[in-house]
């Protein structure tokens, strides 16, 4: 069906289609996007699974991510080395989770990772402060930021340890009707 | 919903590196527990809540320590903790995946269990589960290879099915893709959608509620205009009655007399004389159209009111909204710099508003201060009520004088006709300013209370003015023996509406601008004035009430109101951006929309309906003009036409029989309202019960957490 492409083998495309929320066409399109981020680094032929990673600085320049205040954290959460260097698999994974088809539970897991700035598997007060400052671009006074963090932890913390574990976070997100539509990047 | 479980972990000196082919990315962070012995941890790791999840397919193993031991002081920035944290971070971020002694086997079991769980399912189910696993793509591909290869070995037919599932999946994916790309297009079709987004971000929800209300009124008027246009105006326009046309001079746009008095504009023009015989009877059309439009508007208003009330009584109420707002408000799709800035502004404003609601600190006042405040309040209220009373008396006398002149057959000059409407508009302009002065003197603490008090005072003013005018129109005019009293009333309403419009335009352009200049230069205030919500909303409601009353007497009046609203939107928006600023203390206006619709429903719409029913039922229509000439009441015209229709179409007889038996029978009405009340009570009880259950469950979760901490501490003690 259609033109024979030589970027991926058929088995690879099948695997991608089964493991992500993208179709074959979209995977090929994603590869095109990945390639144009760093044409000299990324080979056009992925049939033998080359091991190349694009650094963080190039990925956050994508138009979809450029103005997002959380762009660094998003890319870091999906990178295996935690420094933001994404291989093609991780790149596809990132946009798959952020696509509209991903279910709420999966998105909640990664949203938690993104907001967890110090990567300790808890959303503590410092994480919340950083999140707020990025959200409001420093328009709130420090007292207001402090107050919002306190109130947030008070509202969402169920087991009383003054930080938000993943269970607390998921419980709180379940009450957000528009989480699915806001935690979504279109590519 | 799968609850994500956490495990505690062992000490880092017992960690070992494995880079086995199980690339399951179990991110294990080794937050070291200072005093925990291996025995404690082993016990905790085999708690039922941990092990029960191993057999489920969809789980994630985040292993982190959760609870601080109560024996330890809270290690905030202790050097040892920092060192451990750094060690942990480097561990987590390395390329190798970690597992510990006690969990090594578990890790391998993990992979096997994932694979086995996938095998038991059909291909589509398995693919779905695979996609939803929170593992990295490389791991998923591995698992898929293992799971599906085993599968295809067992059943060859299984391999053929994927074609069909691929197709259906492809179709559903493309459909969803189309839907999601079309949705923003649809929402931008809503009138003024982008303008309102900008306004709400910058000025807060109070101002936004005014503009939303304006948009609602616009649609109501559009509906009204379309219906009257289709059934009344167009038939009559096609068959105009012969009438002498007066000359047109400019002043008639203001007064509505002269050229306009014998036009489609007013009641007097409509008659059944020129319409083709029995096919289209104007009295029936007039009566039923007006009745039908009022009925539809009633239903729309009740629906909107109930929806607004419903929002205020949700089970999971807004006191838990701050956290949700912080984490789910930011739209990741937004990529333009300007939109991003707008979004930040919007979130900041919303957060500030919610904060202000939460910290409503009232300072304690001494007895003297409280007494002082009480006296100030009383004085302010008395002053306002007296001013309203005086204004009403003035309107009453003036309108009496105005209409009495007409009985002497000495028709007043055009300019004299404008005096009443000018005076009413003047009162509407000046008294709200006086109310603002009173409110400023009273010094309310929260801006919300200030707005509510102003709204109430303005409402009293408008209700009394309209009440007095209606009284005048319905009591004294028909008795005066005017030739076509309905048209006169219609003209009066037209004049009021137009004069109100002109005065509002002048006030918006000059008044607000001058006030800003005044407050910034003479009063030396640094901030621009705040948008006066109470005055503007009541202006809208006043105009709308006049329109509704006027539909009976001047069917084109909704068109005039429509033009007025459109112009008003753009003017007010411009003036807002130029002259006003957001309130210094942000406040949440969640219930403003409900309040506005409530005011629109209760005094405004119901009052109109009462007035119209009174007119239709009791007052004798004029004999020489209009569709109801030569009848005792307009209602009789309606009845006659129904009888005529029944004779023409016998099918409708049963409809009228049903009407007689059911709607006019009081027993039926009582039964129906009784049933409704019981249903409402039942639902309210259910909501209440659900709220109680939720709060109890939350308490239970909290207690469980405390229990856990307690038991861990005890376990520690025992192990020592």
mmCIF file of N, CA and C in Angstrom, chain A residues 51-132:
data_model
loop_
_atom_site.group_PDB
_atom_site.id
_atom_site.type_symbol
_atom_site.label_atom_id
_atom_site.label_comp_id
_atom_site.label_asym_id
_atom_site.label_seq_id
_atom_site.Cartn_x
_atom_site.Cartn_y
_atom_site.Cartn_z
ATOM 1 N N UNK A 51 21.894 4.140 17.465
ATOM 2 C CA UNK A 51 21.781 4.646 18.821
ATOM 3 C C UNK A 51 22.209 6.098 18.826
ATOM 4 N N UNK A 52 21.304 7.008 18.483
ATOM 5 C CA UNK A 52 21.685 8.412 18.511
ATOM 6 C C UNK A 52 20.694 9.181 19.348
ATOM 7 N N UNK A 53 21.193 10.180 20.046
ATOM 8 C CA UNK A 53 20.329 10.974 20.896
ATOM 9 C C UNK A 53 20.506 12.435 20.572
ATOM 10 N N UNK A 54 19.391 13.140 20.609
ATOM 11 C CA UNK A 54 19.459 14.579 20.364
ATOM 12 C C UNK A 54 19.506 15.272 21.717
ATOM 13 N N UNK A 55 20.400 16.251 21.874
ATOM 14 C CA UNK A 55 20.487 16.914 23.174
ATOM 15 C C UNK A 55 19.263 17.769 23.474
ATOM 16 N N UNK A 56 19.128 18.070 24.766
ATOM 17 C CA UNK A 56 17.971 18.806 25.277
ATOM 18 C C UNK A 56 17.796 20.144 24.572
ATOM 19 N N UNK A 57 18.917 20.843 24.375
ATOM 20 C CA UNK A 57 18.840 22.204 23.854
ATOM 21 C C UNK A 57 18.169 22.250 22.491
ATOM 22 N N UNK A 58 18.364 21.206 21.689
ATOM 23 C CA UNK A 58 17.749 21.214 20.368
ATOM 24 C C UNK A 58 16.272 20.864 20.443
ATOM 25 N N UNK A 59 15.924 19.968 21.373
ATOM 26 C CA UNK A 59 14.539 19.515 21.431
ATOM 27 C C UNK A 59 13.629 20.618 21.943
ATOM 28 N N UNK A 60 14.117 21.373 22.928
ATOM 29 C CA UNK A 60 13.205 22.390 23.462
ATOM 30 C C UNK A 60 13.027 23.560 22.516
ATOM 31 N N UNK A 61 13.707 23.548 21.383
ATOM 32 C CA UNK A 61 13.473 24.600 20.409
ATOM 33 C C UNK A 61 12.346 24.273 19.462
ATOM 34 N N UNK A 62 11.763 23.099 19.605
ATOM 35 C CA UNK A 62 10.616 22.761 18.752
ATOM 36 C C UNK A 62 9.497 23.755 18.986
ATOM 37 N N UNK A 63 8.786 24.142 17.941
ATOM 38 C CA UNK A 63 7.719 25.141 18.142
ATOM 39 C C UNK A 63 6.660 24.711 19.147
ATOM 40 N N UNK A 64 6.410 23.390 19.246
ATOM 41 C CA UNK A 64 5.386 22.955 20.199
ATOM 42 C C UNK A 64 5.828 23.128 21.627
ATOM 43 N N UNK A 65 7.150 23.117 21.837
ATOM 44 C CA UNK A 65 7.640 23.139 23.216
ATOM 45 C C UNK A 65 8.270 24.462 23.593
ATOM 46 N N UNK A 66 8.531 25.288 22.589
ATOM 47 C CA UNK A 66 9.377 26.456 22.829
ATOM 48 C C UNK A 66 8.853 27.359 23.930
ATOM 49 N N UNK A 67 7.532 27.609 23.940
ATOM 50 C CA UNK A 67 7.009 28.573 24.896
ATOM 51 C C UNK A 67 6.443 27.910 26.136
ATOM 52 N N UNK A 68 6.562 26.588 26.195
ATOM 53 C CA UNK A 68 5.991 25.890 27.337
ATOM 54 C C UNK A 68 6.903 26.060 28.542
ATOM 55 N N UNK A 69 6.394 26.523 29.671
ATOM 56 C CA UNK A 69 7.291 26.743 30.808
ATOM 57 C C UNK A 69 7.884 25.467 31.369
ATOM 58 N N UNK A 70 7.265 24.333 31.047
ATOM 59 C CA UNK A 70 7.746 23.081 31.607
ATOM 60 C C UNK A 70 8.564 22.281 30.613
ATOM 61 N N UNK A 71 9.016 22.939 29.550
ATOM 62 C CA UNK A 71 9.621 22.162 28.466
ATOM 63 C C UNK A 71 10.818 21.340 28.925
ATOM 64 N N UNK A 72 11.640 21.922 29.792
ATOM 65 C CA UNK A 72 12.823 21.172 30.224
ATOM 66 C C UNK A 72 12.427 19.938 31.002
ATOM 67 N N UNK A 73 11.461 20.107 31.912
ATOM 68 C CA UNK A 73 11.047 18.975 32.729
ATOM 69 C C UNK A 73 10.394 17.895 31.879
ATOM 70 N N UNK A 74 9.608 18.315 30.879
ATOM 71 C CA UNK A 74 8.933 17.321 30.030
ATOM 72 C C UNK A 74 9.980 16.437 29.364
ATOM 73 N N UNK A 75 10.980 17.091 28.767
ATOM 74 C CA UNK A 75 11.965 16.309 28.018
ATOM 75 C C UNK A 75 12.801 15.460 28.969
ATOM 76 N N UNK A 76 13.120 16.025 30.124
ATOM 77 C CA UNK A 76 13.916 15.238 31.082
ATOM 78 C C UNK A 76 13.167 14.009 31.574
ATOM 79 N N UNK A 77 11.842 14.144 31.767
ATOM 80 C CA UNK A 77 11.093 12.998 32.304
ATOM 81 C C UNK A 77 11.071 11.829 31.352
ATOM 82 N N UNK A 78 11.172 12.112 30.069
ATOM 83 C CA UNK A 78 11.096 11.009 29.123
ATOM 84 C C UNK A 78 12.454 10.488 28.718
ATOM 85 N N UNK A 79 13.510 11.157 29.177
ATOM 86 C CA UNK A 79 14.833 10.693 28.768
ATOM 87 C C UNK A 79 15.342 9.680 29.775
ATOM 88 N N UNK A 80 16.020 8.671 29.269
ATOM 89 C CA UNK A 80 16.456 7.614 30.164
ATOM 90 C C UNK A 80 17.597 8.084 31.050
ATOM 91 N N UNK A 81 18.420 8.981 30.528
ATOM 92 C CA UNK A 81 19.543 9.416 31.349
ATOM 93 C C UNK A 81 19.160 10.583 32.247
ATOM 94 N N UNK A 82 17.937 11.049 32.120
ATOM 95 C CA UNK A 82 17.495 12.120 32.995
ATOM 96 C C UNK A 82 18.069 13.476 32.659
ATOM 97 N N UNK A 83 18.918 13.558 31.619
ATOM 98 C CA UNK A 83 19.507 14.857 31.288
ATOM 99 C C UNK A 83 18.790 15.499 30.118
ATOM 100 N N UNK A 84 17.833 14.812 29.541
ATOM 101 C CA UNK A 84 17.070 15.427 28.471
ATOM 102 C C UNK A 84 17.519 15.037 27.093
ATOM 103 N N UNK A 85 18.425 14.064 26.972
ATOM 104 C CA UNK A 85 18.845 13.638 25.630
ATOM 105 C C UNK A 85 17.927 12.508 25.200
ATOM 106 N N UNK A 86 17.192 12.766 24.124
ATOM 107 C CA UNK A 86 16.179 11.795 23.723
ATOM 108 C C UNK A 86 16.600 11.008 22.508
ATOM 109 N N UNK A 87 16.450 9.688 22.601
ATOM 110 C CA UNK A 87 16.565 8.878 21.403
ATOM 111 C C UNK A 87 15.226 8.928 20.689
ATOM 112 N N UNK A 88 15.172 8.328 19.519
ATOM 113 C CA UNK A 88 13.918 8.402 18.767
ATOM 114 C C UNK A 88 12.795 7.696 19.503
ATOM 115 N N UNK A 89 13.110 6.564 20.140
ATOM 116 C CA UNK A 89 12.071 5.855 20.903
ATOM 117 C C UNK A 89 11.494 6.741 21.991
ATOM 118 N N UNK A 90 12.383 7.420 22.696
ATOM 119 C CA UNK A 90 11.908 8.269 23.788
ATOM 120 C C UNK A 90 11.119 9.454 23.248
ATOM 121 N N UNK A 91 11.560 9.953 22.087
ATOM 122 C CA UNK A 91 10.852 11.065 21.444
ATOM 123 C C UNK A 91 9.414 10.655 21.113
ATOM 124 N N UNK A 92 9.284 9.484 20.500
ATOM 125 C CA UNK A 92 7.946 8.997 20.154
ATOM 126 C C UNK A 92 7.128 8.749 21.410
ATOM 127 N N UNK A 93 7.789 8.181 22.422
ATOM 128 C CA UNK A 93 7.097 7.906 23.681
ATOM 129 C C UNK A 93 6.520 9.186 24.267
ATOM 130 N N UNK A 94 7.347 10.250 24.226
ATOM 131 C CA UNK A 94 6.906 11.515 24.808
ATOM 132 C C UNK A 94 5.632 12.013 24.133
ATOM 133 N N UNK A 95 5.670 12.054 22.803
ATOM 134 C CA UNK A 95 4.489 12.589 22.132
ATOM 135 C C UNK A 95 3.318 11.630 22.162
ATOM 136 N N UNK A 96 3.606 10.349 22.346
ATOM 137 C CA UNK A 96 2.512 9.397 22.461
ATOM 138 C C UNK A 96 1.746 9.617 23.753
ATOM 139 N N UNK A 97 2.493 9.798 24.847
ATOM 140 C CA UNK A 97 1.811 10.015 26.124
ATOM 141 C C UNK A 97 1.069 11.341 26.102
ATOM 142 N N UNK A 98 1.631 12.338 25.413
ATOM 143 C CA UNK A 98 0.991 13.647 25.394
ATOM 144 C C UNK A 98 -0.060 13.774 24.304
ATOM 145 N N UNK A 99 -0.331 12.673 23.593
ATOM 146 C CA UNK A 99 -1.345 12.778 22.541
ATOM 147 C C UNK A 99 -2.725 12.656 23.155
ATOM 148 N N UNK A 100 -3.742 12.861 22.312
ATOM 149 C CA UNK A 100 -5.094 12.878 22.871
ATOM 150 C C UNK A 100 -5.626 11.502 23.182
ATOM 151 N N UNK A 101 -4.955 10.451 22.697
ATOM 152 C CA UNK A 101 -5.513 9.122 22.903
ATOM 153 C C UNK A 101 -5.059 8.491 24.194
ATOM 154 N N UNK A 102 -4.033 9.078 24.788
ATOM 155 C CA UNK A 102 -3.490 8.445 25.994
ATOM 156 C C UNK A 102 -4.507 8.536 27.119
ATOM 157 N N UNK A 103 -4.627 7.456 27.888
ATOM 158 C CA UNK A 103 -5.619 7.485 28.962
ATOM 159 C C UNK A 103 -5.157 8.313 30.142
ATOM 160 N N UNK A 104 -6.098 8.608 30.989
ATOM 161 C CA UNK A 104 -5.857 9.512 32.104
ATOM 162 C C UNK A 104 -4.785 8.992 33.053
ATOM 163 N N UNK A 105 -4.811 7.670 33.314
ATOM 164 C CA UNK A 105 -3.860 7.139 34.300
ATOM 165 C C UNK A 105 -2.437 7.328 33.824
ATOM 166 N N UNK A 106 -2.215 7.032 32.539
ATOM 167 C CA UNK A 106 -0.865 7.162 31.996
ATOM 168 C C UNK A 106 -0.403 8.609 32.056
ATOM 169 N N UNK A 107 -1.300 9.527 31.673
ATOM 170 C CA UNK A 107 -0.929 10.938 31.693
ATOM 171 C C UNK A 107 -0.634 11.384 33.121
ATOM 172 N N UNK A 108 -1.415 10.878 34.068
ATOM 173 C CA UNK A 108 -1.194 11.306 35.440
ATOM 174 C C UNK A 108 0.195 10.894 35.914
ATOM 175 N N UNK A 109 0.627 9.676 35.520
ATOM 176 C CA UNK A 109 1.948 9.209 35.952
ATOM 177 C C UNK A 109 3.021 10.156 35.443
ATOM 178 N N UNK A 110 2.938 10.492 34.164
ATOM 179 C CA UNK A 110 3.984 11.355 33.614
ATOM 180 C C UNK A 110 3.852 12.791 34.063
ATOM 181 N N UNK A 111 2.618 13.252 34.283
ATOM 182 C CA UNK A 111 2.463 14.608 34.810
ATOM 183 C C UNK A 111 3.130 14.719 36.168
ATOM 184 N N UNK A 112 2.973 13.672 36.967
ATOM 185 C CA UNK A 112 3.613 13.664 38.279
ATOM 186 C C UNK A 112 5.129 13.762 38.132
ATOM 187 N N UNK A 113 5.658 13.003 37.173
ATOM 188 C CA UNK A 113 7.109 13.057 36.962
ATOM 189 C C UNK A 113 7.558 14.444 36.545
ATOM 190 N N UNK A 114 6.725 15.083 35.692
ATOM 191 C CA UNK A 114 7.121 16.397 35.185
ATOM 192 C C UNK A 114 7.148 17.420 36.307
ATOM 193 N N UNK A 115 6.148 17.382 37.163
ATOM 194 C CA UNK A 115 6.086 18.394 38.205
ATOM 195 C C UNK A 115 7.045 18.113 39.355
ATOM 196 N N UNK A 116 7.633 16.920 39.360
ATOM 197 C CA UNK A 116 8.546 16.566 40.438
ATOM 198 C C UNK A 116 9.936 17.037 40.065
ATOM 199 N N UNK A 117 10.262 18.272 40.411
ATOM 200 C CA UNK A 117 11.505 18.879 39.955
ATOM 201 C C UNK A 117 12.737 18.216 40.556
ATOM 202 N N UNK A 118 12.650 17.809 41.825
ATOM 203 C CA UNK A 118 13.859 17.241 42.420
ATOM 204 C C UNK A 118 13.892 15.713 42.359
ATOM 205 N N UNK A 119 12.972 15.157 41.586
ATOM 206 C CA UNK A 119 12.955 13.725 41.283
ATOM 207 C C UNK A 119 13.097 12.868 42.541
ATOM 208 N N UNK A 120 12.242 13.139 43.510
ATOM 209 C CA UNK A 120 12.269 12.292 44.698
ATOM 210 C C UNK A 120 10.955 11.537 44.852
ATOM 211 N N UNK A 121 10.176 11.529 43.792
ATOM 212 C CA UNK A 121 8.882 10.847 43.779
ATOM 213 C C UNK A 121 7.874 11.419 44.762
ATOM 214 N N UNK A 122 8.100 12.635 45.168
ATOM 215 C CA UNK A 122 7.093 13.348 45.938
ATOM 216 C C UNK A 122 7.017 14.765 45.396
ATOM 217 N N UNK A 123 5.836 15.342 45.462
ATOM 218 C CA UNK A 123 5.719 16.760 45.153
ATOM 219 C C UNK A 123 5.800 17.490 46.473
ATOM 220 N N UNK A 124 6.991 17.988 46.768
ATOM 221 C CA UNK A 124 7.127 18.696 48.031
ATOM 222 C C UNK A 124 6.921 20.181 47.776
ATOM 223 N N UNK A 125 7.094 20.963 48.831
ATOM 224 C CA UNK A 125 6.757 22.378 48.736
ATOM 225 C C UNK A 125 7.638 23.082 47.689
ATOM 226 N N UNK A 126 8.918 22.703 47.628
ATOM 227 C CA UNK A 126 9.804 23.364 46.662
ATOM 228 C C UNK A 126 9.347 23.082 45.244
ATOM 229 N N UNK A 127 8.939 21.843 45.001
ATOM 230 C CA UNK A 127 8.439 21.506 43.662
ATOM 231 C C UNK A 127 7.250 22.381 43.319
ATOM 232 N N UNK A 128 6.328 22.519 44.284
ATOM 233 C CA UNK A 128 5.136 23.316 44.028
ATOM 234 C C UNK A 128 5.491 24.768 43.787
ATOM 235 N N UNK A 129 6.448 25.278 44.560
ATOM 236 C CA UNK A 129 6.830 26.673 44.354
ATOM 237 C C UNK A 129 7.385 26.879 42.959
ATOM 238 N N UNK A 130 8.243 25.950 42.541
ATOM 239 C CA UNK A 130 8.810 26.091 41.191
ATOM 240 C C UNK A 130 7.708 26.030 40.151
ATOM 241 N N UNK A 131 6.764 25.073 40.338
ATOM 242 C CA UNK A 131 5.651 24.944 39.382
ATOM 243 C C UNK A 131 4.874 26.240 39.297
ATOM 244 N N UNK A 132 4.545 26.806 40.457
ATOM 245 C CA UNK A 132 3.757 28.031 40.460
ATOM 246 C C UNK A 132 4.475 29.179 39.794
#
